[in-house]
Amino acid sequence: GAVVSQHPSWVICKSGTSVKIECRSLDFQATTMFWYRQFPKQSLMLMATSNEGSKATYEQGVEKDKFLINHASLTLSTLTVTSAHPEDSSFYICSARELGQGHGYTFGSGTRLTVV
Amino acid sequence: DAKTTQPTSMDCAEGRAANLPCNHSTISGNEYVYWYRQIHSQGPQYIIHGLKNNETNEMASLIITEDRKSSTLILPHATLRDTAVYYCIVSYRDDKIIFGKGTRLHILP
């Protein structure tokens, strides 16, 4: 079945630095990928829709200058958390599906970001 | 706004069938019912979907009422590994997924 690989699985960074998270569709092409974040004991919150070759669409309340999304190829989307602060510590998850094929989205295994 | 209503949590004995209900009274004609689950500290996993008819796959069965205002996910023989948060989601096929709070299912040994 479809596989979405997310890297790294966890990362610790210092406050003020930037962190890049990669999301790859391994065996299919994804023109659209989605980025979520999840705080402890809460549900997933959609942050943005990543569109291959064009700008991402951000959900209301998500700072696009802080969470930079790049979808430069049909199999790779990246999320960069810029100038990270402790409140950005969270579980970040991506998802994708080959458009027009089947139903249901495949999710990555998530990246746990801790900002110290 | 949440399109679905699910119980916050449920318990089920290991080996028994787990029946997870979901209300979606405002579902539109072309919207599907999707079920996902999230095991602790992992990404969500697609389980099953349906439009009008009942569906079954290797993981679960989905029963949708005739008026489509509610559905039930059935895990026929629950195991400890089925302990997870289960999300019922209503959406069009290619729409983004908006997660509600889901049902936390505890499988009891």
CSV table of C-alpha atoms in Angstrom, one decimal:
chain,number,residue,atom,x,y,z
A,1,GLY,CA,0.0,0.0,0.0
A,2,ALA,CA,0.9,3.6,-0.1
A,3,VAL,CA,3.6,4.8,2.2
A,4,VAL,CA,4.4,8.2,3.5
A,5,SER,CA,7.8,8.6,5.1
A,6,GLN,CA,8.5,11.5,7.5
A,7,HIS,CA,11.9,12.5,8.7
A,8,PRO,CA,13.1,13.0,11.3
A,9,SER,CA,11.0,11.1,13.8
A,10,TRP,CA,12.1,13.3,16.6
A,11,VAL,CA,14.2,16.4,17.0
A,12,ILE,CA,15.4,18.7,19.8
A,13,CYS,CA,16.4,22.2,18.9
A,14,LYS,CA,17.4,25.3,20.7
A,15,SER,CA,15.0,28.2,20.9
A,16,GLY,CA,15.5,30.6,18.0
A,17,THR,CA,16.8,28.1,15.6
A,18,SER,CA,14.9,26.6,12.6
A,19,VAL,CA,14.0,23.0,12.0
A,20,LYS,CA,13.1,21.3,8.7
A,21,ILE,CA,10.8,18.3,8.6
A,22,GLU,CA,10.5,16.2,5.4
A,23,CYS,CA,7.5,14.3,4.1
A,24,ARG,CA,7.9,11.9,1.2
A,25,SER,CA,5.5,9.8,-0.7
A,26,LEU,CA,7.5,6.7,-1.4
A,27,ASP,CA,5.5,4.8,-4.0
A,28,PHE,CA,3.1,7.4,-5.4
A,29,GLN,CA,3.0,10.9,-6.6
A,30,ALA,CA,1.2,13.4,-4.5
A,31,THR,CA,0.2,16.8,-5.9
A,32,THR,CA,-1.2,17.7,-2.5
A,33,MET,CA,0.0,17.0,1.0
A,34,PHE,CA,-1.3,18.2,4.3
A,35,TRP,CA,0.5,19.2,7.5
A,36,TYR,CA,-1.0,18.8,10.9
A,37,ARG,CA,0.2,19.4,14.4
A,38,GLN,CA,-1.0,17.8,17.6
A,39,PHE,CA,-0.5,18.9,21.2
A,40,PRO,CA,-0.6,16.3,24.0
A,41,LYS,CA,-4.0,14.8,24.6
A,42,GLN,CA,-5.5,16.9,21.8
A,43,SER,CA,-6.7,16.0,18.3
A,44,LEU,CA,-4.8,16.8,15.1
A,45,MET,CA,-5.1,20.3,13.9
A,46,LEU,CA,-4.7,21.0,10.2
A,47,MET,CA,-2.0,23.6,9.6
A,48,ALA,CA,-1.8,23.9,5.8
A,49,THR,CA,-2.3,22.3,2.5
A,50,SER,CA,0.9,21.9,0.5
A,51,ASN,CA,0.5,22.1,-3.3
A,52,GLU,CA,3.2,20.9,-5.7
A,53,GLY,CA,4.6,23.8,-7.6
A,54,SER,CA,2.6,26.5,-5.9
A,55,LYS,CA,2.1,28.3,-2.6
A,56,ALA,CA,0.8,26.4,0.4
A,57,THR,CA,-2.7,27.2,1.7
A,58,TYR,CA,-2.6,27.9,5.4
A,59,GLU,CA,-5.5,27.5,7.8
A,60,GLN,CA,-6.7,30.4,9.8
A,61,GLY,CA,-4.5,31.4,12.6
A,62,VAL,CA,-1.4,29.6,11.3
A,63,GLU,CA,1.5,32.0,10.6
A,64,LYS,CA,2.8,31.3,7.2
A,65,ASP,CA,6.1,33.1,7.8
A,66,LYS,CA,6.8,30.9,10.8
A,67,PHE,CA,5.8,27.6,9.2
A,68,LEU,CA,7.4,27.6,5.8
A,69,ILE,CA,6.1,24.9,3.4
A,70,ASN,CA,7.8,23.9,0.2
A,71,HIS,CA,6.4,21.3,-2.2
A,72,ALA,CA,9.1,21.3,-4.9
A,73,SER,CA,8.4,17.8,-6.3
A,74,LEU,CA,5.6,15.4,-6.6
A,75,THR,CA,7.0,13.2,-3.8
A,76,LEU,CA,8.4,15.7,-1.3
A,77,SER,CA,7.0,18.4,0.9
A,78,THR,CA,9.0,20.1,3.7
A,79,LEU,CA,7.8,22.1,6.7
A,80,THR,CA,10.3,24.5,8.2
A,81,VAL,CA,9.6,25.8,11.7
A,82,THR,CA,11.5,29.1,11.8
A,83,SER,CA,12.8,30.8,14.9
A,84,ALA,CA,11.3,28.0,17.0
A,85,HIS,CA,10.2,28.6,20.5
A,86,PRO,CA,9.1,26.2,23.3
A,87,GLU,CA,5.5,26.7,22.5
A,88,ASP,CA,6.2,25.3,19.0
A,89,SER,CA,7.0,22.0,20.7
A,90,SER,CA,4.5,19.5,19.3
A,91,PHE,CA,3.9,16.4,17.2
A,92,TYR,CA,3.9,17.3,13.5
A,93,ILE,CA,2.3,14.9,11.0
A,94,CYS,CA,1.9,15.0,7.2
A,95,SER,CA,-0.5,13.1,5.0
A,96,ALA,CA,-0.9,12.5,1.3
A,97,ARG,CA,-2.8,10.6,-1.3
A,98,GLU,CA,-2.4,10.0,-5.0
A,99,LEU,CA,-5.1,12.2,-6.4
A,100,GLY,CA,-7.9,10.4,-8.2
A,101,GLN,CA,-6.8,7.1,-6.8
A,102,GLY,CA,-8.8,5.3,-4.2
A,103,HIS,CA,-10.0,6.8,-0.9
A,104,GLY,CA,-8.4,7.7,2.4
A,105,TYR,CA,-5.2,9.5,3.1
A,106,THR,CA,-1.9,8.0,4.2
A,107,PHE,CA,-0.2,9.6,7.1
A,108,GLY,CA,3.4,9.8,8.0
A,109,SER,CA,4.6,8.5,11.4
A,110,GLY,CA,5.0,12.0,12.7
A,111,THR,CA,7.9,14.2,14.0
A,112,ARG,CA,8.1,15.1,17.6
A,113,LEU,CA,9.7,18.5,18.0
A,114,THR,CA,11.0,19.7,21.3
A,115,VAL,CA,12.3,23.2,21.5
A,116,VAL,CA,14.5,23.9,24.6
B,1,ASP,CA,-17.2,23.1,13.1
B,2,ALA,CA,-17.4,19.4,13.8
B,3,LYS,CA,-19.6,17.5,11.4
B,4,THR,CA,-19.6,14.4,13.6
B,5,THR,CA,-20.4,13.5,17.2
B,6,GLN,CA,-18.6,10.6,18.9
B,7,PRO,CA,-18.5,9.4,22.5
B,8,THR,CA,-15.4,10.6,24.2
B,9,SER,CA,-14.3,7.1,25.3
B,10,MET,CA,-15.4,3.5,25.3
B,11,ASP,CA,-14.2,0.2,26.8
B,12,CYS,CA,-14.4,-3.2,25.2
B,13,ALA,CA,-13.2,-6.6,26.4
B,14,GLU,CA,-10.5,-8.3,24.4
B,15,GLY,CA,-12.0,-10.8,21.9
B,16,ARG,CA,-15.3,-9.1,21.8
B,17,ALA,CA,-16.7,-6.9,19.1
B,18,ALA,CA,-16.1,-3.2,19.5
B,19,ASN,CA,-18.9,-1.0,18.2
B,20,LEU,CA,-18.1,2.6,17.8
B,21,PRO,CA,-21.0,5.0,17.0
B,22,CYS,CA,-20.9,8.2,15.1
B,23,ASN,CA,-23.6,10.8,14.4
B,24,HIS,CA,-23.4,12.9,11.3
B,25,SER,CA,-26.9,14.3,10.9
B,26,THR,CA,-25.8,17.1,8.5
B,27,ILE,CA,-24.0,14.9,6.0
B,28,SER,CA,-24.5,15.9,2.4
B,29,GLY,CA,-25.5,13.6,-0.4
B,30,ASN,CA,-22.0,13.2,-1.9
B,31,GLU,CA,-20.0,13.2,1.4
B,32,TYR,CA,-18.4,10.0,2.5
B,33,VAL,CA,-18.0,8.6,6.0
B,34,TYR,CA,-14.3,7.9,6.8
B,35,TRP,CA,-12.8,6.2,9.8
B,36,TYR,CA,-9.3,6.6,10.9
B,37,ARG,CA,-7.5,5.6,14.1
B,38,GLN,CA,-4.4,6.8,15.9
B,39,ILE,CA,-2.4,4.6,18.1
B,40,HIS,CA,-0.4,6.5,20.7
B,41,SER,CA,2.4,8.6,19.3
B,42,GLN,CA,1.9,7.4,15.7
B,43,GLY,CA,0.3,9.0,12.6
B,44,PRO,CA,-3.4,8.2,11.9
B,45,GLN,CA,-4.2,5.1,10.0
B,46,TYR,CA,-7.1,4.9,7.5
B,47,ILE,CA,-9.5,2.1,8.4
B,48,ILE,CA,-12.5,2.2,6.1
B,49,HIS,CA,-15.0,4.4,4.3
B,50,GLY,CA,-18.5,4.3,2.9
B,51,LEU,CA,-21.1,6.3,1.1
B,52,LYS,CA,-24.4,4.6,1.4
B,53,ASN,CA,-23.9,0.9,1.6
B,54,ASN,CA,-22.4,-1.1,4.5
B,55,GLU,CA,-18.7,-1.9,3.9
B,56,THR,CA,-16.3,-4.5,5.2
B,57,ASN,CA,-12.6,-5.0,4.8
B,58,GLU,CA,-9.9,-6.9,6.6
B,59,MET,CA,-9.8,-4.4,9.5
B,60,ALA,CA,-13.4,-3.6,10.2
B,61,SER,CA,-17.0,-3.2,9.1
B,62,LEU,CA,-18.9,0.0,8.6
B,63,ILE,CA,-22.6,0.1,9.0
B,64,ILE,CA,-24.4,3.3,7.7
B,65,THR,CA,-28.0,3.9,8.5
B,66,GLU,CA,-30.4,4.3,5.7
B,67,ASP,CA,-30.9,8.0,6.3
B,68,ARG,CA,-27.0,8.3,6.5
B,69,LYS,CA,-27.3,10.3,9.7
B,70,SER,CA,-25.2,7.9,11.7
B,71,SER,CA,-22.9,5.0,11.4
B,72,THR,CA,-21.1,2.4,13.4
B,73,LEU,CA,-17.6,1.1,13.0
B,74,ILE,CA,-17.3,-2.5,14.1
B,75,LEU,CA,-14.0,-4.2,15.0
B,76,PRO,CA,-15.2,-7.8,15.1
B,77,HIS,CA,-12.6,-9.3,17.5
B,78,ALA,CA,-10.9,-6.6,19.4
B,79,THR,CA,-7.3,-7.1,20.5
B,80,LEU,CA,-5.1,-5.0,22.8
B,81,ARG,CA,-3.5,-3.6,19.7
B,82,ASP,CA,-6.8,-2.0,18.8
B,83,THR,CA,-6.5,0.4,21.7
B,84,ALA,CA,-6.4,3.8,20.0
B,85,VAL,CA,-8.4,7.0,19.3
B,86,TYR,CA,-10.9,6.4,16.5
B,87,TYR,CA,-12.0,9.3,14.3
B,88,CYS,CA,-15.2,9.4,12.3
B,89,ILE,CA,-14.9,12.0,9.5
B,90,VAL,CA,-17.4,13.2,7.0
B,91,SER,CA,-16.0,14.7,3.8
B,92,TYR,CA,-16.0,14.8,0.1
B,93,ARG,CA,-13.5,12.4,-1.5
B,94,ASP,CA,-10.6,14.8,-2.2
B,95,ASP,CA,-11.3,17.2,0.6
B,96,LYS,CA,-8.8,17.9,3.3
B,97,ILE,CA,-9.5,16.0,6.5
B,98,ILE,CA,-10.6,17.9,9.6
B,99,PHE,CA,-10.3,15.8,12.7
B,100,GLY,CA,-12.7,16.0,15.6
B,101,LYS,CA,-12.0,14.7,19.1
B,102,GLY,CA,-12.6,11.1,18.3
B,103,THR,CA,-13.4,8.2,20.6
B,104,ARG,CA,-10.7,6.8,22.9
B,105,LEU,CA,-11.2,3.0,22.8
B,106,HIS,CA,-9.7,1.0,25.6
B,107,ILE,CA,-9.5,-2.8,25.0
B,108,LEU,CA,-9.5,-4.5,28.3
B,109,PRO,CA,-7.6,-7.8,28.9
